[in-house]
mmCIF file of C-alpha atoms and ligand atoms in Angstrom:
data_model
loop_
_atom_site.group_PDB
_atom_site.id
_atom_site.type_symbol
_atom_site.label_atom_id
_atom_site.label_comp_id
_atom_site.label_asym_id
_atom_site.label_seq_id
_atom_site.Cartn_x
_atom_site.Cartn_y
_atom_site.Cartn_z
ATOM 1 C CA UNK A 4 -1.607 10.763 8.718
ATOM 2 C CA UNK A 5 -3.466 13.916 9.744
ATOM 3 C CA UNK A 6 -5.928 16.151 8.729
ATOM 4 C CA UNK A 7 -4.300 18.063 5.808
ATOM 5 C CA UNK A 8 -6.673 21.125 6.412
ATOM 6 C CA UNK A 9 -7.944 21.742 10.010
ATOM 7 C CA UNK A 10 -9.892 24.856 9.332
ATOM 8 C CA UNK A 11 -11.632 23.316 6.384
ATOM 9 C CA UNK A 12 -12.386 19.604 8.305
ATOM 10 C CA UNK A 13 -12.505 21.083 11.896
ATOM 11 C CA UNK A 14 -12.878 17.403 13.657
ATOM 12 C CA UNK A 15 -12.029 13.716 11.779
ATOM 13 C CA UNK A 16 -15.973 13.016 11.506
ATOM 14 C CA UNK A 17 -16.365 15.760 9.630
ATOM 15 C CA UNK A 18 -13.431 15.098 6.959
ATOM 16 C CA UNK A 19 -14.929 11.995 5.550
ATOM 17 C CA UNK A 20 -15.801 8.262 6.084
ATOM 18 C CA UNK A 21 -11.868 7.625 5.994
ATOM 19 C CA UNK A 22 -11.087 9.767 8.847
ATOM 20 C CA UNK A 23 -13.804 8.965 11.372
ATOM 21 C CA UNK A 24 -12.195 6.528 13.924
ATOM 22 C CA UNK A 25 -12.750 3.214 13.920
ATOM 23 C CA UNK A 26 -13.713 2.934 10.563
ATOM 24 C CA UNK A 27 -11.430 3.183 7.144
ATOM 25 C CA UNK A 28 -8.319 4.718 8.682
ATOM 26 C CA UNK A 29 -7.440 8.825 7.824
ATOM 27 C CA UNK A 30 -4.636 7.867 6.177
ATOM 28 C CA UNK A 31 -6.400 6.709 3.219
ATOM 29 C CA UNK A 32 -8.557 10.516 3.117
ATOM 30 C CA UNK A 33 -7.842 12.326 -0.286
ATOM 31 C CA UNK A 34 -7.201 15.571 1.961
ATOM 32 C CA UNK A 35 -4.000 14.465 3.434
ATOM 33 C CA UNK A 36 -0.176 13.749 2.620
ATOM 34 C CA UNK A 37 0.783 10.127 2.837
ATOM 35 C CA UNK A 38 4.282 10.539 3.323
ATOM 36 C CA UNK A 39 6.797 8.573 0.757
ATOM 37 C CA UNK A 40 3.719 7.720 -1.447
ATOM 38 C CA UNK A 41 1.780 10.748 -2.901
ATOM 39 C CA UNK A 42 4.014 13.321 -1.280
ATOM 40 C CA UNK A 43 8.006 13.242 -0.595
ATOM 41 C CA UNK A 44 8.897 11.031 2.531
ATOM 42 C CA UNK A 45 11.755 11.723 4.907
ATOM 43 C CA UNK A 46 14.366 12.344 2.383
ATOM 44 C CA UNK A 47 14.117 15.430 2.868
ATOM 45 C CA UNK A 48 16.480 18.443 3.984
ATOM 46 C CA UNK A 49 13.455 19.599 6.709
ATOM 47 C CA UNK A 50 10.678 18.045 7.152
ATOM 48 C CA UNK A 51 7.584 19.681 9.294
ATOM 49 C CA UNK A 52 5.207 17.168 10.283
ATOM 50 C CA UNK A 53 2.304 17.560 13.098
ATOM 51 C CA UNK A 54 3.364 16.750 16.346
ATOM 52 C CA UNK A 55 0.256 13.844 17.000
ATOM 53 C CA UNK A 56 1.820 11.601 14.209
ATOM 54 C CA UNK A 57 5.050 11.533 16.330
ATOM 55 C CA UNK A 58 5.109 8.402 18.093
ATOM 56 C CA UNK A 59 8.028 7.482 20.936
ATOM 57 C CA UNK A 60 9.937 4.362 20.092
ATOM 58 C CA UNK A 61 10.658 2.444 23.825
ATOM 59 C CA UNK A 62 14.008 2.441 24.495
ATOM 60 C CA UNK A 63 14.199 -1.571 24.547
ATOM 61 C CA UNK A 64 12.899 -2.054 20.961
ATOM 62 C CA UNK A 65 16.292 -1.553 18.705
ATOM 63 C CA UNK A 66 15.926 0.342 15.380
ATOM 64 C CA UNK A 67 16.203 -2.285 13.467
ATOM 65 C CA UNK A 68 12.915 -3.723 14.462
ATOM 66 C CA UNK A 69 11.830 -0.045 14.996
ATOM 67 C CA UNK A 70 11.896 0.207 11.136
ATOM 68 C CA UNK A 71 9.743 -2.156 10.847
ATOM 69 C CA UNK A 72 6.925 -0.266 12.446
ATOM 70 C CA UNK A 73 5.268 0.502 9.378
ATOM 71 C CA UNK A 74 4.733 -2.674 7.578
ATOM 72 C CA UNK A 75 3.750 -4.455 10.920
ATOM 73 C CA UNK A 76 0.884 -1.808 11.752
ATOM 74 C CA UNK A 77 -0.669 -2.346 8.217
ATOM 75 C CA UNK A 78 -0.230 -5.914 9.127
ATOM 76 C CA UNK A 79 -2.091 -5.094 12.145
ATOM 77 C CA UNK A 80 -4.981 -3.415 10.075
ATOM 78 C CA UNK A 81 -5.665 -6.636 8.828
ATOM 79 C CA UNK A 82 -5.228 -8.460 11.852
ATOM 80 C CA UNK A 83 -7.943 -6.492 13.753
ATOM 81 C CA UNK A 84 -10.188 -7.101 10.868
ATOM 82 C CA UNK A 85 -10.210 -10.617 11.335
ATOM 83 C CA UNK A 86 -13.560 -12.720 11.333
ATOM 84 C CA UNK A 87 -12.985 -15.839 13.440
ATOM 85 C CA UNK A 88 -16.062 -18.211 14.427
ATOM 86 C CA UNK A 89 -14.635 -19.753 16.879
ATOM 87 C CA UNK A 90 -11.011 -20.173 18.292
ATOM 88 C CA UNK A 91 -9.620 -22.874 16.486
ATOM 89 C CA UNK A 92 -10.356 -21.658 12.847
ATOM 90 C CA UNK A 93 -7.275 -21.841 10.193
ATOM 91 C CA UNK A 94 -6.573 -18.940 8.737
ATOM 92 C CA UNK A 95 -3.987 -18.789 5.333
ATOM 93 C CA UNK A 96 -1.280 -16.247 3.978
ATOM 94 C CA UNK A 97 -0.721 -16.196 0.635
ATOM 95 C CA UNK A 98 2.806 -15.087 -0.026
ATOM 96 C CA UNK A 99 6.112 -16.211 0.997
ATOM 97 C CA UNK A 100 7.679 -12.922 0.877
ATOM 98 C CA UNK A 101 8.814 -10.570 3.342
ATOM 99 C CA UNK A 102 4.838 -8.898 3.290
ATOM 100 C CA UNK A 103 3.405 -12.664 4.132
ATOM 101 C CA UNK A 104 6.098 -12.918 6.462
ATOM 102 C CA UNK A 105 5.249 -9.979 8.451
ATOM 103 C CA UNK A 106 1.688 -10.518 9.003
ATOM 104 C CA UNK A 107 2.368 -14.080 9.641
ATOM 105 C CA UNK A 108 3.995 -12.596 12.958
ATOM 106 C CA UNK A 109 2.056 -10.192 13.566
ATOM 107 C CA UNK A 110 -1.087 -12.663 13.114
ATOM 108 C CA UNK A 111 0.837 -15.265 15.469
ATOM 109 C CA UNK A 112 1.370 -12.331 18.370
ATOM 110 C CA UNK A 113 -1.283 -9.941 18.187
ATOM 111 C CA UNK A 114 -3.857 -12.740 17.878
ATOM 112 C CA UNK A 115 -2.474 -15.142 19.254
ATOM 113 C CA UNK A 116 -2.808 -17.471 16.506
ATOM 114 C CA UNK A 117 -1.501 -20.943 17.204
ATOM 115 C CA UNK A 118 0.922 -22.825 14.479
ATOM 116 C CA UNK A 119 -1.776 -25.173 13.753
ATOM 117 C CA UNK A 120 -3.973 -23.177 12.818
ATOM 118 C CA UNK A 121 -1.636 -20.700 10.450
ATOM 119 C CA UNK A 122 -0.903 -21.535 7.100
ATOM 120 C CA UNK A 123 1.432 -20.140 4.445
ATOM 121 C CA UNK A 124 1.188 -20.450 1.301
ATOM 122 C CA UNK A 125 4.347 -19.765 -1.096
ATOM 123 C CA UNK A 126 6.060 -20.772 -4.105
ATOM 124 C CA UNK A 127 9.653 -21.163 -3.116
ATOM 125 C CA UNK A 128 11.044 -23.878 -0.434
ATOM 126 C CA UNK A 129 14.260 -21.634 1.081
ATOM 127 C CA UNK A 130 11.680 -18.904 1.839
ATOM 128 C CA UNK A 131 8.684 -21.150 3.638
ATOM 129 C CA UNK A 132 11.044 -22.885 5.584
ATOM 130 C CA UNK A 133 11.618 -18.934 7.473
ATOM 131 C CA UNK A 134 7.908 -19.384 8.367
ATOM 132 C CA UNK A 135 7.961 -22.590 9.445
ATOM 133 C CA UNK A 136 8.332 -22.539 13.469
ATOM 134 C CA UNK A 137 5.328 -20.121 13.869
ATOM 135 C CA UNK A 138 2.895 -21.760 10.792
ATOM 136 C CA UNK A 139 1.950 -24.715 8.462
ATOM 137 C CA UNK A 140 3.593 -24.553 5.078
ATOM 138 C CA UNK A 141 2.337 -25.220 1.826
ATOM 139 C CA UNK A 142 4.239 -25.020 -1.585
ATOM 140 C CA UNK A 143 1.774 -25.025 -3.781
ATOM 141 C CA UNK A 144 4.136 -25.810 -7.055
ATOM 142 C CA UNK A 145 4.886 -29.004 -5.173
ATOM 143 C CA UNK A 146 1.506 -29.918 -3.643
ATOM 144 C CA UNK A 147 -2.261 -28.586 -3.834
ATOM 145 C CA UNK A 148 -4.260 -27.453 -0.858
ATOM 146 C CA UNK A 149 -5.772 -30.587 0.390
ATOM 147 C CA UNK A 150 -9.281 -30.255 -0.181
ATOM 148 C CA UNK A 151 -10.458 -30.675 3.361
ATOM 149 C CA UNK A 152 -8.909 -27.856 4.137
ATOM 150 C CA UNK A 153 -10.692 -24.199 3.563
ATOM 151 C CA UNK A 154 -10.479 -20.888 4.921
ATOM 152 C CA UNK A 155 -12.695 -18.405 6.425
ATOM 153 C CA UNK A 156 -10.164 -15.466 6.581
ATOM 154 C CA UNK A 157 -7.201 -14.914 3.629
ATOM 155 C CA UNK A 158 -4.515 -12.943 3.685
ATOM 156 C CA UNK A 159 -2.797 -12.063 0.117
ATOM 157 C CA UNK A 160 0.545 -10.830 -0.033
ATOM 158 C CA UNK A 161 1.716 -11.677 -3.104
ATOM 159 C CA UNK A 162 1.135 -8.816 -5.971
ATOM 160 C CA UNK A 163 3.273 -7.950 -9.162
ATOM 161 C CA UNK A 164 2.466 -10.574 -12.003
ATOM 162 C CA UNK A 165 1.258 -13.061 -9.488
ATOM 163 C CA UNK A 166 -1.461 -11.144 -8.403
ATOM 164 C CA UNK A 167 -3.757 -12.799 -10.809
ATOM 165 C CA UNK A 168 -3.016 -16.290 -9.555
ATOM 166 C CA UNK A 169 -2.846 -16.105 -5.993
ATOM 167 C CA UNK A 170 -6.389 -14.305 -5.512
ATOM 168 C CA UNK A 171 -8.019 -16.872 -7.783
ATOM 169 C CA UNK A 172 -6.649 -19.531 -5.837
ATOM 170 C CA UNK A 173 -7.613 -17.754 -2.747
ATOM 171 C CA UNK A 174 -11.324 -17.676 -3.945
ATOM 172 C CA UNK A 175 -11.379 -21.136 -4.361
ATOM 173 C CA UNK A 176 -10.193 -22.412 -1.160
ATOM 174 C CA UNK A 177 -12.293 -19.506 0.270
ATOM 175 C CA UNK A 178 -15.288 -20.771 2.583
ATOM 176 C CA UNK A 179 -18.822 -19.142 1.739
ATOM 177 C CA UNK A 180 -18.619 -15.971 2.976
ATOM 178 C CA UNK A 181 -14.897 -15.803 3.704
ATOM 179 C CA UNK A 182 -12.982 -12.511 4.329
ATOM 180 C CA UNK A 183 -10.190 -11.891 1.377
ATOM 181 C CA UNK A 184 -7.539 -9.015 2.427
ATOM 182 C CA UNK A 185 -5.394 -7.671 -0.459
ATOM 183 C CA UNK A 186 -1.937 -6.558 0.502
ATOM 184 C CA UNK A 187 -0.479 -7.463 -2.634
ATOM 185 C CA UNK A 188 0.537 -4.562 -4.636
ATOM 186 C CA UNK A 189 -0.131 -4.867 -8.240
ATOM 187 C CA UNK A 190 0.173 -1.998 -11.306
ATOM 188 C CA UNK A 191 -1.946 -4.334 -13.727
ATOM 189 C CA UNK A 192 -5.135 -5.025 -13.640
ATOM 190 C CA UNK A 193 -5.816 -8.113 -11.951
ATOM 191 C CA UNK A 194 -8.842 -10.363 -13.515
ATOM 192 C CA UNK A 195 -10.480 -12.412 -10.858
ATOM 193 C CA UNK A 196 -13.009 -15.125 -10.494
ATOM 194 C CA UNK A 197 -16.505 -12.529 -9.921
ATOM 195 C CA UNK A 198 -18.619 -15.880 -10.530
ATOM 196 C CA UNK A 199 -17.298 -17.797 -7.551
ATOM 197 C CA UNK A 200 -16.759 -14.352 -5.401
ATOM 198 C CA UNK A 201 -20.962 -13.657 -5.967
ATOM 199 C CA UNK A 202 -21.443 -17.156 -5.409
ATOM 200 C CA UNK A 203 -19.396 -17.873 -2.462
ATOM 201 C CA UNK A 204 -20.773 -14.251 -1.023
ATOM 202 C CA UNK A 205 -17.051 -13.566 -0.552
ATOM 203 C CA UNK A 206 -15.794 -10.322 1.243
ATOM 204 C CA UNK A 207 -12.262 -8.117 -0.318
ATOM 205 C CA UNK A 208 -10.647 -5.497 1.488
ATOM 206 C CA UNK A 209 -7.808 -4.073 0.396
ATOM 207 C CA UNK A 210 -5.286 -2.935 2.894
ATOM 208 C CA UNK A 211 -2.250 -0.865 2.265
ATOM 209 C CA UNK A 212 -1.593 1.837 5.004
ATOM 210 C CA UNK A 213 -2.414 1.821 8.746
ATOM 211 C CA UNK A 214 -2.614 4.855 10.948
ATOM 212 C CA UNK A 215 -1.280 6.470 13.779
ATOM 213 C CA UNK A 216 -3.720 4.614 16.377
ATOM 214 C CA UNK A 217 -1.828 1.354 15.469
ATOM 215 C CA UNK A 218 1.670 1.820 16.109
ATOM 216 C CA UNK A 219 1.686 2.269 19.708
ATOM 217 C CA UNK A 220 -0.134 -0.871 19.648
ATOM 218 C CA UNK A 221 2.279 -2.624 17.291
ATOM 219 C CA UNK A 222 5.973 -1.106 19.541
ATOM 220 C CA UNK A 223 4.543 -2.402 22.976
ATOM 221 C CA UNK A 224 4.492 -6.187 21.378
ATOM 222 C CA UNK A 225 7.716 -5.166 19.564
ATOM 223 C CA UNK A 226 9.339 -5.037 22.964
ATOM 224 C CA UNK A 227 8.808 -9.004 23.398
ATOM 225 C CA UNK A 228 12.506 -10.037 22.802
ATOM 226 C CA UNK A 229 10.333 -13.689 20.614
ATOM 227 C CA UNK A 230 8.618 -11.222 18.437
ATOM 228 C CA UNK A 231 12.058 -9.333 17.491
ATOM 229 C CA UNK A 232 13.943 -12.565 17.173
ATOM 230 C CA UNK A 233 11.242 -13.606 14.065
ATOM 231 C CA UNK A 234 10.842 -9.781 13.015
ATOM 232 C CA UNK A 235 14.688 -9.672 12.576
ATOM 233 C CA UNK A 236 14.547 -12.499 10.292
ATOM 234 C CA UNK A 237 13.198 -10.416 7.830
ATOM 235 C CA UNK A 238 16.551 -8.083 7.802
ATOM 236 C CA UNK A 239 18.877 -9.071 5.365
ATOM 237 C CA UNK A 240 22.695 -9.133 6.952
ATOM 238 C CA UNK A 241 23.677 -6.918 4.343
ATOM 239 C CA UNK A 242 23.585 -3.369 6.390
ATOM 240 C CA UNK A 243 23.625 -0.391 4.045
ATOM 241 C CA UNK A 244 25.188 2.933 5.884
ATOM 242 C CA UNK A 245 24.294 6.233 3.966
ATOM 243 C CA UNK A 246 25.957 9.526 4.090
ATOM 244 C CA UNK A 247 25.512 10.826 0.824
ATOM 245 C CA UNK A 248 22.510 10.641 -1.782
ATOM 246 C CA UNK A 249 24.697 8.417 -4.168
ATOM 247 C CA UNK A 250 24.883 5.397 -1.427
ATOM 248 C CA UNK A 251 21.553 5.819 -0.754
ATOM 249 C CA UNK A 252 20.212 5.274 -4.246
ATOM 250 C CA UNK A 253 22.512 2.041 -4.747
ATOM 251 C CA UNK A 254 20.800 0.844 -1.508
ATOM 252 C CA UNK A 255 17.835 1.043 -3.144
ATOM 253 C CA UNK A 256 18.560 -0.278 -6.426
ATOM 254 C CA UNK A 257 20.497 -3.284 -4.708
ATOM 255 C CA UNK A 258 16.818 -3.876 -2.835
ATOM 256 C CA UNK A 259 14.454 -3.387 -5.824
ATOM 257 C CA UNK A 260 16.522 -5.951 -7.699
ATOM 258 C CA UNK A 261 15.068 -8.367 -5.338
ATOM 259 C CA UNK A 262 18.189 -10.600 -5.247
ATOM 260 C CA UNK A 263 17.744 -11.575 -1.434
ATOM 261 C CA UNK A 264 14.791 -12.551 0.569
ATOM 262 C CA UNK A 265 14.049 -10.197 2.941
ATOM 263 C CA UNK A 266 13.988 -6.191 3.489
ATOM 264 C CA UNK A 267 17.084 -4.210 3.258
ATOM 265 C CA UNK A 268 18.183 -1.502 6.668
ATOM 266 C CA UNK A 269 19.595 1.797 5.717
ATOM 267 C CA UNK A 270 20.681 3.948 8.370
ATOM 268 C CA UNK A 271 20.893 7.667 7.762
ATOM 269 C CA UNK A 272 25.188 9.209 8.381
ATOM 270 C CA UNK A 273 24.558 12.391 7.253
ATOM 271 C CA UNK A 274 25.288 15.022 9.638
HETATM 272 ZN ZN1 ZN O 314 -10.836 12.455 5.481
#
């Protein structure tokens, strides 16, 4: 992210409530280009993009986990939003997908959250078991969430059709006054419990794109050779090498078909 218009916003407190630090993050300001969402990402035959957003990768963190840069920092914006009363506080992902899997470990390293108090909550057995030597599992077609057990902090990273589902049961295991952070991305509207959200006093924030500040933070714990070996699990073995357009569309129709857990790496051949 950066200021799309430097004469017009001079400094990032004067751009909007977005841009000044510390608060939304500038890469959700209307007067930029988000890169790969509202404006063409680095497919592109030149690209010309402002030397502050350029951010060294450390020569011990391989690309593979490199790549995932992006997804773990918006993790991270979450993370540092967490509201914890007191150290030993459980705190729940919903989603057993390769979203919920990321902040899982990025949860579990940047805040140091122990396996007892982590808990995933997914739909499919094959794909919580990936989770399962950093966090609690819980499939809830098999099982409910015990009823003792309720959250002040929930993560949702499920989306698509689901959506609708996982936030309602979020809000109900939700403690009074619990902090709900959407990750899931959904393209319907999604109708959700308002009575028990005013009554509970509950908090939403949605989080979808992190900014420059975080990725430094994010490729110093990527150099911890624990925190690529679970990252890496999210890399399917499949590795797709692309030197011409063609390859790199069937790359990504083989990984919106969704036929393997996990996120698909492409590496760029073309000279
Ligand atoms: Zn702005």
């Amino acid at each position: 992210g950066y200021i799309h218009s430097p004469e017009k916003f001079p400094s990032p407190e004067k751009c909007c409530r977005a841009c000044r630090h510390g608060e939304i993050g500038e890469n959700h300001c209307e007067n930029i280009h988000f890169l790969s969402s509202g404006y063409d990402g680095l497919t592109q035959s030149i690209i010309q993009h402002p030397d502050p957003c350029l951010i060294q990768i450390p020569d011990d963190v391989p690309d593979e986990i490199a790549v995932l840069s992006e997804l773990s920092t918006v993790a991270y914006t979450g993370a540092k939003k967490l509201k914890l009363l007191d150290k030993n506080e459980k705190i729940a992902v919903f989603g057993d997908g390769p979203v919920g899997y990321i902040v899982a470990v990025v949860l579990s390293f940047t805040k140091s959250i122990k396996r007892h108090n982590l808990y995933v909550v997914g739909t499919d057995d094959e794909k919580l078991k990936k989770f399962e030597d950093f966090a609690h599992t819980i499939n809830i077609r098999k099982r409910a969430i015990p009823s003792n057990l309720r959250f002040g902090n929930l993560f949702e990273c499920v989306g698509g059709i689901y959506s609708e589902e996982a936030i309602n049961t979020i809000i109900e295991v939700a403690e009074p006054g619990a902090w709900i952070y959407l990750l899931g991305v959904s393209e319907l509207f999604v109708p959700m419990n308002t009575r028990d959200i005013l009554e509970k006093g509950l908090r939403l924030i949605g989080i979808s794109r992190s900014s420059r500040f975080e990725y430094p933070i994010i490729l110093e714990y990527m150099r911890e050779p624990e925190m690529q070996r679970l990252l890496k699990r999210v890399i399917i073995n499949r590795f797709f090498r692309i030197r011409s357009a063609k390859e790199l569309t069937e790359a990504f129709d083989f990984a919106a078909a969704h036929r393997v857990w996990g996120k698909i790496y492409v590496r760029l051949e073309i000279s």
